[in-house]
Coordinates of C-alpha atoms in Angstrom, one line a residue:
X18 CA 14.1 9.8 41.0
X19 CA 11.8 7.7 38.4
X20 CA 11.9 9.5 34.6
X21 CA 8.3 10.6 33.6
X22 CA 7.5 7.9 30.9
X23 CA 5.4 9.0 27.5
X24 CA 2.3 7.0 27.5
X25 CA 2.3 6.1 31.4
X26 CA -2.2 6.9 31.2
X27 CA -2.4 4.1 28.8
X28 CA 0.4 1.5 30.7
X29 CA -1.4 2.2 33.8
X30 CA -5.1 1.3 32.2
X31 CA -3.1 -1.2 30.4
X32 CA -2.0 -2.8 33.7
X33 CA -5.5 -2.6 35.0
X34 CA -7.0 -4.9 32.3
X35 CA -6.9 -8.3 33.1
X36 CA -5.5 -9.5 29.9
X37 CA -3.0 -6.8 29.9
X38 CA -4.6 -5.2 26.9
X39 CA -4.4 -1.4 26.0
X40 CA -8.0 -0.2 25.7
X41 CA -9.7 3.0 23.8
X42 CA -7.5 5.2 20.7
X43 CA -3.8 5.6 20.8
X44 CA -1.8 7.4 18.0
X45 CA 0.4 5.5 15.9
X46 CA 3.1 7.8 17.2
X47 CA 2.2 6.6 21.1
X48 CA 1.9 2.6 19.6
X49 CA 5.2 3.1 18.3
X50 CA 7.0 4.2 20.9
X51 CA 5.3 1.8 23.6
X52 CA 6.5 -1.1 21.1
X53 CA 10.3 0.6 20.7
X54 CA 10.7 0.8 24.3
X55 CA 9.3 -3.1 24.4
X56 CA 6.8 -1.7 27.0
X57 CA 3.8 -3.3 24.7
X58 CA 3.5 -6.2 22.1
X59 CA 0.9 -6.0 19.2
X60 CA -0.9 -9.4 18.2
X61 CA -2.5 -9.9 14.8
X62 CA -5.9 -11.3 14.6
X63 CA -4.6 -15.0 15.2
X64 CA -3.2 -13.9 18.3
X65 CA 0.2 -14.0 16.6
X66 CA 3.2 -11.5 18.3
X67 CA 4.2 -9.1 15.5
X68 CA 8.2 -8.3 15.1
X69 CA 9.2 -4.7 14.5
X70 CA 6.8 -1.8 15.7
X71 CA 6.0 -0.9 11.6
X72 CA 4.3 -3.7 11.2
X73 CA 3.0 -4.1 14.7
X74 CA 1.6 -0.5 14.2
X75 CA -0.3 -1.4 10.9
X76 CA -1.4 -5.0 11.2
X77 CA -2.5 -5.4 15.1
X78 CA -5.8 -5.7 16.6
X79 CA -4.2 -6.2 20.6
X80 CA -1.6 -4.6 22.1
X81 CA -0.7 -5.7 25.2
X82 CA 1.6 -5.4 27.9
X83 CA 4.8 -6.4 28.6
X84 CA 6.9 -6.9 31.9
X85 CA 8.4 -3.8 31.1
X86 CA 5.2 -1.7 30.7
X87 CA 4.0 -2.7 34.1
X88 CA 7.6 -1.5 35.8
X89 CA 7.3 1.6 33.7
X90 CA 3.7 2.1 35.0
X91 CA 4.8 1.8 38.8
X92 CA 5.5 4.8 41.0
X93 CA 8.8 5.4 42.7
X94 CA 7.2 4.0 46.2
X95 CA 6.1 0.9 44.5
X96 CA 8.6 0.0 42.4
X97 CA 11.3 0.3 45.2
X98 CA 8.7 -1.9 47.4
X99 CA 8.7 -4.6 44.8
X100 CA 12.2 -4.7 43.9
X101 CA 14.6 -3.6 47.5
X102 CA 11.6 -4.3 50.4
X103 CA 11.1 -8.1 50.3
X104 CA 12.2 -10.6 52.0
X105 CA 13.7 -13.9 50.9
X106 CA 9.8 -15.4 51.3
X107 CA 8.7 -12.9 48.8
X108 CA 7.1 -10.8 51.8
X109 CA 7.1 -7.0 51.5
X110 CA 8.4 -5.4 54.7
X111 CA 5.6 -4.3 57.2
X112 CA 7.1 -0.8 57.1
X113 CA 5.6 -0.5 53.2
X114 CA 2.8 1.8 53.4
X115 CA -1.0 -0.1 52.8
X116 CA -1.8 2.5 49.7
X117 CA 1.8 1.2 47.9
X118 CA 0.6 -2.6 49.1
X119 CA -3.2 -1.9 47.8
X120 CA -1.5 -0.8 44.6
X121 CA 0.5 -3.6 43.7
X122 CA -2.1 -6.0 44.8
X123 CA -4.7 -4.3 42.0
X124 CA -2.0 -4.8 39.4
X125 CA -1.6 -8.3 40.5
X126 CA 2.2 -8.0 41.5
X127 CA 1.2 -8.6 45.2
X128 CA -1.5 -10.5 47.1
X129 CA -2.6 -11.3 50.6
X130 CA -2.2 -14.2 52.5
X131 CA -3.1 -15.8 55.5
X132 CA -1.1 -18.0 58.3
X133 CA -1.0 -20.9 56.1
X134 CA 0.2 -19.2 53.0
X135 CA -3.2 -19.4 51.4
X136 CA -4.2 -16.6 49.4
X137 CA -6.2 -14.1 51.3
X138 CA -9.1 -11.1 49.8
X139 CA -7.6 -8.9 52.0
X140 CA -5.1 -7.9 54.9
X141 CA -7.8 -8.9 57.2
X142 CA -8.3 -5.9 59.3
X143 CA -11.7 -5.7 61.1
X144 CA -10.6 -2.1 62.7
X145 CA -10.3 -3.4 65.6
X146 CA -7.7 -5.9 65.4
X147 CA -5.5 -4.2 62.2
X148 CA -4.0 -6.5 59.0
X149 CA -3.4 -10.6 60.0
X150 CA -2.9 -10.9 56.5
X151 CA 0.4 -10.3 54.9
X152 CA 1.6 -8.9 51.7
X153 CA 3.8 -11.2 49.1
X154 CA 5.2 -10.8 45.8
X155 CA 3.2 -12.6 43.3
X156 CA 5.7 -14.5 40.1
X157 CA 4.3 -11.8 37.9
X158 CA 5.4 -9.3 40.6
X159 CA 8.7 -11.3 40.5
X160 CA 8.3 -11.3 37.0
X161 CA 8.1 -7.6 36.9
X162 CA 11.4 -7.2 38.8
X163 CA 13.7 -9.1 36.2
X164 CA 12.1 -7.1 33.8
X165 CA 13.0 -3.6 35.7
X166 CA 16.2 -5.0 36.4
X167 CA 17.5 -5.2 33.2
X168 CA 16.8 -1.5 32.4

């Protein structure tokens, strides 16, 4: 069972943003500890990564997220769908659930795609004729996994 992780509200908001940014008020105390657990990186005004979460804490107008931040955001379900049920195409087993697929594929670590391996909106379904679109790890989803691996 997953470890409840401080400051999982602002990874998962974090994760939401396209640019990965952290949006709205954080403590110093919260900043810190997202930077310490290298879940976040802090950017100066130049777009510069700032070493050490001291300076990072005083000096940064983004923080963003890391690899890490976005495997610390994931549930149980979807981080054990990302990492254990894909195959060697990258495609998630049709036994993962559609609210664990629609998850990863807002976060960007999955995405549809059609017969031709073209990326698809969707799965497809109509309601009638249910998904002709499958699931596949994207390379941030990828990505994401080295990053969760090394933990």
């Amino acid at each position: 069972m997953q470890r409840p992780v401080p400051g999982v509200g602002h990874l998962k908001l974090a994760v939401a943003d396209a640019d990965g940014a952290f949006k709205g008020r954080m403590s110093a105390s919260t900043v810190r500890h997202l930077l310490g657990a290298g879940f976040a990186y802090a950017e100066d005004a130049d777009r510069f990564v700032l070493e050490g979460p001291e300076p990072a804490v005083a000096l940064a107008r983004r923080i963003r997220i890391t690899a890490l931040g976005r495997f610390a955001a994931l549930t149980e379900a979807q981080s054990k769908a990302l990492v254990d049920r894909v195959d060697s195409e990258g495609a998630f087993e049709r036994t993962v659930t559609w609210p664990t697929v629609l998850a990863l594929v807002s976060a960007g670590l999955a995405e549809y795609r059609d017969n031709e391996g073209c990326p698809a909106e969707d799965d497809g379904d109509t309601g009638l004729s249910g998904p002709v679109h499958r699931a596949y790890r994207t390379e941030l989803g990828a990505e994401v996994v080295l990053a969760g691996r090394d933990t």
